Coordinates of C-alpha atoms in Angstrom, one line a residue:
X1 CA -136.0 97.8 124.9
X2 CA -138.2 98.9 127.7
X3 CA -140.4 96.5 129.6
X4 CA -144.1 96.3 128.9
X5 CA -145.5 99.0 131.2
X6 CA -149.1 97.7 131.0
X7 CA -148.1 95.0 133.6
X8 CA -146.0 97.1 136.0
X9 CA -144.1 100.4 136.0
X10 CA -141.5 98.9 138.3
X11 CA -138.0 98.4 136.7
X12 CA -136.9 94.9 135.9
X13 CA -133.4 94.0 136.9
X14 CA -131.5 91.1 135.3
X15 CA -128.5 89.7 137.2
X16 CA -126.2 88.1 134.6
X17 CA -123.1 86.0 134.7
X18 CA -123.9 84.1 137.9
X19 CA -124.7 80.6 139.2
X20 CA -128.1 80.5 140.9
X21 CA -129.1 78.0 143.6
X22 CA -132.4 76.7 142.4
X23 CA -134.0 73.2 142.7
X24 CA -131.1 72.1 144.9
X25 CA -128.5 72.8 142.1
X26 CA -126.2 75.7 141.2
X27 CA -127.5 76.6 137.7
X28 CA -125.8 78.9 135.3
X29 CA -128.7 81.2 134.4
X30 CA -129.8 84.8 135.0
X31 CA -131.9 86.0 137.9
X32 CA -134.7 88.4 137.1
X33 CA -136.2 90.6 139.8
X34 CA -139.2 93.1 139.8
X35 CA -141.0 94.7 142.7
X36 CA -139.1 92.7 145.3
X37 CA -140.0 89.3 143.7
X38 CA -138.1 86.7 141.6
X39 CA -139.5 86.9 138.1
X40 CA -140.2 84.1 135.6
X41 CA -138.3 85.3 132.4
X42 CA -140.4 83.1 130.1
X43 CA -143.6 84.9 131.3
X44 CA -141.8 88.2 130.9
X45 CA -140.7 87.4 127.3
X46 CA -143.8 85.6 126.0
X47 CA -146.7 87.1 127.9
X48 CA -145.5 90.7 128.5
X49 CA -143.1 91.0 125.5
X50 CA -140.8 92.7 128.0
X51 CA -137.1 92.8 128.8
X52 CA -134.7 94.1 131.5
X53 CA -134.5 97.8 132.3
X54 CA -131.2 97.2 134.2
X55 CA -128.5 94.6 133.8
X56 CA -126.0 93.8 136.5
X57 CA -122.9 91.6 135.8
X58 CA -122.4 89.4 138.8
X59 CA -118.8 88.4 137.7
X60 CA -119.4 84.7 138.2
X61 CA -120.7 85.0 141.7
X62 CA -122.9 82.3 143.4
X63 CA -126.4 83.6 144.1
X64 CA -128.1 81.9 147.0
X65 CA -131.2 82.6 149.0
X66 CA -130.6 84.9 152.0
X67 CA -129.7 83.1 155.3
X68 CA -132.4 82.7 158.0
X69 CA -131.2 82.5 161.6
X70 CA -133.9 81.1 163.9
X71 CA -131.7 81.2 167.1
X72 CA -129.8 84.4 167.8
X73 CA -129.6 85.8 171.3
X74 CA -128.0 89.1 170.3
X75 CA -124.7 90.5 169.0
X76 CA -122.6 93.7 168.9
X77 CA -123.2 94.4 172.6
X78 CA -127.0 93.9 172.3
X79 CA -128.6 91.2 174.5
X80 CA -132.2 90.4 173.5
X81 CA -132.9 89.0 177.0
X82 CA -132.2 92.3 178.7
X83 CA -135.1 94.7 179.2
X84 CA -133.7 98.1 178.3
X85 CA -135.2 101.5 177.5
X86 CA -133.5 101.4 174.1
X87 CA -134.4 97.8 173.2
X88 CA -135.7 98.8 169.8
X89 CA -132.5 100.5 168.8
X90 CA -130.6 97.5 170.0
X91 CA -132.6 95.1 167.8
X92 CA -132.3 97.6 164.9
X93 CA -128.5 97.6 165.3
X94 CA -128.2 93.7 165.3
X95 CA -130.6 93.5 162.2
X96 CA -128.4 96.0 160.4
X97 CA -125.0 94.4 161.3
X98 CA -126.0 90.8 160.4
X99 CA -126.6 91.8 156.8
X100 CA -122.9 91.5 156.3
X101 CA -123.1 87.8 157.5
X102 CA -125.7 87.1 154.8
X103 CA -128.7 87.0 157.2
X104 CA -131.8 88.5 155.6
X105 CA -134.3 87.4 158.3
X106 CA -134.1 86.1 161.9
X107 CA -135.9 85.2 165.1
X108 CA -134.5 87.2 168.0
X109 CA -134.1 84.7 170.8
X110 CA -134.7 85.2 174.5
X111 CA -133.1 82.8 177.0
X112 CA -134.8 81.9 180.3
X113 CA -135.7 85.1 182.0
X114 CA -138.1 86.4 184.7
X115 CA -141.7 87.1 183.6
X116 CA -141.0 90.8 183.9
X117 CA -138.4 90.6 181.1
X118 CA -140.8 88.9 178.7
X119 CA -143.6 91.4 179.6
X120 CA -141.2 94.3 178.8
X121 CA -139.4 92.9 175.8
X122 CA -141.9 91.0 173.8
X123 CA -144.2 94.0 173.1
X124 CA -141.1 95.7 171.6
X125 CA -140.5 92.9 169.1
X126 CA -142.6 93.3 165.9
X127 CA -142.6 91.1 162.8
X128 CA -141.3 93.2 160.0
X129 CA -139.9 93.0 156.5
X130 CA -136.2 93.5 155.9
X131 CA -134.6 96.2 153.9
X132 CA -131.8 98.8 154.0
X133 CA -132.6 99.2 157.7
X134 CA -131.7 95.6 158.4
X135 CA -132.7 91.9 158.2
X136 CA -136.4 91.1 158.5
X137 CA -137.8 89.9 161.9
X138 CA -139.9 86.7 161.7
X139 CA -141.0 86.6 165.3
X140 CA -139.4 85.8 168.6
X141 CA -137.8 82.5 169.7
X142 CA -138.4 81.9 173.4
X143 CA -135.9 79.4 174.7
X144 CA -137.2 78.5 178.2
X145 CA -138.0 79.0 181.0
X146 CA -140.0 75.7 180.7
X147 CA -136.9 73.5 180.6
X148 CA -135.0 70.9 182.6
X149 CA -132.9 71.9 185.6
X150 CA -130.5 69.1 184.8
X151 CA -129.9 70.4 181.3
X152 CA -130.3 74.2 181.9
X153 CA -126.9 74.9 180.3
X154 CA -126.4 78.7 180.6
X155 CA -129.9 79.4 181.7
X156 CA -130.4 80.8 185.2
X157 CA -131.9 78.1 187.5
X158 CA -133.8 80.5 189.7
X159 CA -135.9 81.6 186.6
X160 CA -136.9 78.0 185.5
X161 CA -140.6 77.2 185.6
X162 CA -142.9 74.1 185.2
X163 CA -146.4 73.5 183.9
X164 CA -147.6 72.0 187.2
X165 CA -150.6 74.2 188.0
X166 CA -152.2 75.7 184.9
X167 CA -150.2 74.3 181.9
X168 CA -150.9 76.7 179.0
X169 CA -152.2 79.4 181.3
X170 CA -148.9 79.3 183.1
X171 CA -147.1 79.8 179.9
X172 CA -149.4 82.7 178.9
X173 CA -148.9 84.4 182.3
X174 CA -145.1 84.0 182.1
X175 CA -144.7 85.4 178.6
X176 CA -147.6 87.9 178.8
X177 CA -148.3 87.7 175.1
X178 CA -147.7 85.3 172.2
X179 CA -148.4 87.9 169.5
X180 CA -144.9 88.1 168.1
X181 CA -143.8 84.6 169.1
X182 CA -142.6 82.2 166.4
X183 CA -140.8 79.4 168.3
X184 CA -140.9 78.1 171.9
X185 CA -138.2 75.7 173.2
X186 CA -139.4 73.5 176.0
X187 CA -138.5 70.2 177.7
X188 CA -141.1 67.6 176.6
X189 CA -140.7 65.4 179.7
X190 CA -142.4 68.1 181.8
X191 CA -145.8 67.2 183.2
X192 CA -148.6 68.5 181.0
X193 CA -146.2 69.5 178.2
X194 CA -148.4 67.6 175.7
X195 CA -151.3 70.0 176.0
X196 CA -149.0 73.0 175.9
X197 CA -147.5 71.7 172.7
X198 CA -150.9 71.2 171.2
X199 CA -152.1 74.7 172.1
X200 CA -148.9 76.4 170.8
X201 CA -149.1 74.4 167.5
X202 CA -152.8 75.3 167.1
X203 CA -151.7 79.0 167.2
X204 CA -149.1 78.4 164.5
X205 CA -146.2 78.6 166.9
X206 CA -143.3 76.1 166.2
X207 CA -142.5 74.0 169.3
X208 CA -138.8 73.0 169.7
X209 CA -137.5 70.3 172.1
X210 CA -134.4 71.2 174.0
X211 CA -132.6 71.7 177.4
X212 CA -134.2 68.4 178.2
X213 CA -133.6 64.9 179.8
X214 CA -136.4 63.4 177.6
X215 CA -136.1 59.8 176.5
X216 CA -136.9 58.9 172.9
X217 CA -140.6 57.9 173.6
X218 CA -141.2 61.2 175.3
X219 CA -139.7 63.0 172.4
X220 CA -141.7 61.0 169.9
X221 CA -144.9 61.8 171.8
X222 CA -144.1 65.5 171.7
X223 CA -143.7 65.3 167.9
X224 CA -147.0 63.4 167.6
X225 CA -148.6 66.4 169.4
X226 CA -147.0 68.9 167.0
X227 CA -143.4 69.6 167.9
X228 CA -141.2 70.0 164.8
X229 CA -137.8 71.2 165.9
X230 CA -134.9 70.3 168.1
X231 CA -132.9 73.1 169.7
X232 CA -129.1 72.9 169.1
X233 CA -128.9 69.1 168.7
X234 CA -126.5 67.3 171.1
X235 CA -126.2 70.4 173.3
X236 CA -128.2 70.5 176.6
X237 CA -129.8 67.0 176.1
X238 CA -129.0 63.5 177.2
X239 CA -126.1 62.1 175.2
X240 CA -126.9 59.4 172.6
X241 CA -127.2 55.9 174.2
X242 CA -127.8 52.9 172.0
X243 CA -130.6 51.5 174.2
X244 CA -132.4 54.8 174.5
X245 CA -131.0 57.5 172.1
X246 CA -133.2 60.3 173.7
X247 CA -134.1 63.3 171.6
X248 CA -131.2 62.6 169.2
X249 CA -133.1 59.4 168.2
X250 CA -135.8 61.5 166.5
X251 CA -133.4 61.8 163.5
X252 CA -134.1 58.2 162.6
X253 CA -137.3 57.5 164.5
X254 CA -140.0 55.5 162.7
X255 CA -142.7 57.0 164.9
X256 CA -142.8 60.4 163.2
X257 CA -146.3 61.1 161.8
X258 CA -146.6 60.6 158.0
X259 CA -145.9 63.8 156.0
X260 CA -144.1 65.4 159.0
X261 CA -140.4 66.3 159.0
X262 CA -138.5 66.9 162.2
X263 CA -135.9 69.7 161.9
X264 CA -132.9 70.2 164.2
X265 CA -130.6 73.1 164.9
X266 CA -126.9 72.8 164.7
X267 CA -124.3 75.3 166.0
X268 CA -121.6 74.7 163.4
X269 CA -118.9 76.8 165.0
X270 CA -116.3 74.2 165.6
X271 CA -116.8 74.5 169.4
X272 CA -120.3 73.3 170.3
X273 CA -120.3 70.2 168.1
X274 CA -117.4 68.0 167.2
X275 CA -117.1 67.6 163.4
X276 CA -117.7 63.9 163.7
X277 CA -121.0 64.6 165.5
X278 CA -121.9 67.1 162.8
X279 CA -121.2 64.4 160.2
X280 CA -123.3 61.8 162.0
X281 CA -126.3 64.0 162.3
X282 CA -126.0 65.2 158.7
X283 CA -125.7 61.7 157.3
X284 CA -128.6 60.4 159.4
X285 CA -131.1 63.1 158.5
X286 CA -129.7 65.7 155.9
X287 CA -133.1 67.3 155.1
X288 CA -133.7 68.3 158.7
X289 CA -130.5 70.1 159.4
X290 CA -130.9 73.8 160.2
X291 CA -127.8 75.9 160.9
X292 CA -128.2 78.4 163.8
X293 CA -125.6 80.7 165.3
X294 CA -126.9 80.8 168.9
X295 CA -125.0 84.1 168.9
X296 CA -124.8 86.2 172.0
X297 CA -124.2 89.9 172.7
X298 CA -120.4 89.3 172.4
X299 CA -120.6 88.4 168.7
X300 CA -118.7 91.0 166.8
X301 CA -116.9 92.3 169.9
X302 CA -113.5 91.8 171.4
X303 CA -112.9 88.9 173.9
X304 CA -113.8 89.7 177.5
X305 CA -116.9 89.8 179.7
X306 CA -120.4 90.2 178.2
X307 CA -124.0 89.2 179.2
X308 CA -126.4 86.5 178.2
X309 CA -129.7 87.5 179.9
X310 CA -129.2 87.2 183.6
X311 CA -125.7 85.7 183.4
X312 CA -122.2 87.1 182.9
X313 CA -120.3 85.3 180.2
X314 CA -116.6 85.3 179.2
X315 CA -115.4 85.1 175.6
X316 CA -112.1 83.5 175.0
X317 CA -111.4 83.2 171.3
X318 CA -114.4 81.4 169.9
X319 CA -115.3 79.9 173.3
X320 CA -118.0 81.5 175.4
X321 CA -118.4 80.4 179.0
X322 CA -120.5 81.4 182.0
X323 CA -118.0 83.5 184.0
X324 CA -115.9 81.4 186.3
X325 CA -117.1 78.0 184.7
X326 CA -116.5 75.9 181.7
X327 CA -120.3 75.8 180.8
X328 CA -120.7 76.9 177.2
X329 CA -123.1 79.8 176.8
X330 CA -124.1 80.5 173.2
X331 CA -121.6 81.4 170.5
X332 CA -119.9 84.3 168.8
X333 CA -119.9 82.6 165.4
X334 CA -121.5 84.4 162.4
X335 CA -123.9 82.6 160.1
X336 CA -121.6 82.7 157.0
X337 CA -118.8 81.2 159.2
X338 CA -121.2 78.4 160.3
X339 CA -122.0 77.6 156.6
X340 CA -118.4 77.4 155.7
X341 CA -117.5 75.3 158.7
X342 CA -120.4 72.9 158.0
X343 CA -119.4 72.4 154.4
X344 CA -115.8 71.8 155.3
X345 CA -116.5 69.5 158.3
X346 CA -119.0 67.3 156.4
X347 CA -117.7 67.4 152.9
X348 CA -121.2 68.1 151.7
X349 CA -122.0 70.0 148.5
X350 CA -122.0 73.7 148.4
X351 CA -125.8 73.5 147.6
X352 CA -126.4 71.4 150.7
X353 CA -124.5 73.8 153.0
X354 CA -126.4 76.8 151.6
X355 CA -129.8 75.2 151.9
X356 CA -129.1 74.3 155.6
X357 CA -129.1 78.1 156.3
X358 CA -131.9 79.1 153.9
X359 CA -134.4 76.5 152.6
X360 CA -134.5 74.3 155.8
X361 CA -135.2 77.1 158.3
X362 CA -137.9 78.5 155.8
X363 CA -139.5 75.0 155.7
X364 CA -139.3 74.8 159.5
X365 CA -141.3 78.0 159.8
X366 CA -143.6 77.2 156.9
X367 CA -142.5 80.2 154.8
X368 CA -140.7 78.3 152.0
X369 CA -143.1 79.8 149.4
X370 CA -141.8 83.3 150.2
X371 CA -138.3 82.8 151.5
X372 CA -135.4 80.3 151.5
X373 CA -135.6 79.7 147.7
X374 CA -135.1 81.6 144.5
X375 CA -138.2 80.1 142.9
X376 CA -140.4 82.4 140.8
X377 CA -142.6 84.7 142.7
X378 CA -140.7 84.2 146.0
X379 CA -139.1 87.2 147.8
X380 CA -135.9 88.5 146.2
X381 CA -133.8 88.1 149.4
X382 CA -130.5 86.7 148.2
X383 CA -126.7 86.9 148.5
X384 CA -123.8 87.0 146.1
X385 CA -121.0 84.8 147.3
X386 CA -117.6 84.0 146.0
X387 CA -116.4 80.4 145.5
X388 CA -115.2 80.1 149.1
X389 CA -118.7 81.1 150.3
X390 CA -117.7 84.5 151.6
X391 CA -120.5 87.1 151.3
X392 CA -119.9 89.8 148.7
X393 CA -123.3 91.4 148.7
X394 CA -126.7 91.1 150.4
X395 CA -130.0 91.9 148.7
X396 CA -133.5 92.2 150.3
X397 CA -136.6 92.5 148.1
X398 CA -134.2 93.0 145.2
X399 CA -132.4 96.0 146.7
X400 CA -128.7 95.9 147.6
X401 CA -128.5 96.4 151.4
X402 CA -124.9 95.5 152.0
X403 CA -121.7 95.1 149.9
X404 CA -118.2 94.1 150.7
X405 CA -116.1 97.2 149.8
X406 CA -113.0 95.4 148.6
X407 CA -114.7 92.6 146.7
X408 CA -113.9 94.1 143.4
X409 CA -117.5 93.6 142.1

């Protein structure tokens, strides 16, 4: 029976025989899609007297919202912190390749760089929808250069900057433009950081705290001024101390403004964070946990020497170090690997693990009405997974953009 064409000529696709992640539960029901959006079947039946044009048997797959990676430095030989003539083709390559990891949208991330790099690279990053060409781009994540020298991690010290002279004007001069910027990571203990946080927040840019020696009260003050995120919790910050837990203390702080939630990124690759630390964070503040890959250019490539912005890094198995040191420098983990490791390490439910890579990053960016859920009228960006949480197929706007050849589907 054809659908009611008075409402829309677009075909209606019904995904059957699946378990859908909706309202924090895997539910055995069908998924209906039209014109790139999730459709409410009751409205279709009763208001439009319509039905599906196409039915697809999902063979008992899990259907989950597409993953959103808000911290990814590159991959497959592409480094987002390097100003190259073919930067656009590099970002296109990464956005294409990460479809197989279940990532349907992401924030290309630049580590601390000279102003010239920001001035060259940022104009080449544009917010765009995903599709067969690759995952959608939500805007850039600028990690540095306004960070602590003591906790610089893999960031080059000679490029670090402060807000001493002009505060927000310094930041604007350094980056050149904030047009495509979605997240800025900075150290909140820096002088005049409060006014910078306020200005960024006013412009709808998410402020994240990281690479910092801030104590808890400095971190709380930053949140009161508008900061909502913590960059890779536990990494590049003061270790937890019972008398002053530092930024980590935000997870259980009673000084968070009413109605505000602090989110925190976790690199769940089995390298950056001990499983016990992952469990502590998750149990302390489960609704704030956002899985990030922090992937570098070497993701998807053989071990050896690669770059991270201005630095040379060496990949040894899953470990990535600044060449000649034991300083960790990003990761080579994929998002689907991080989801599986998180679920295994914490013993959390499948639903919880999947939401940490979809719903929570969407909530962090304030886009949960479009992405990160399978609610009616939201974007039809979703994945088919098997019971072991391996990606079998990736869909963006209701269209299949990647499929595992040997999945048997």
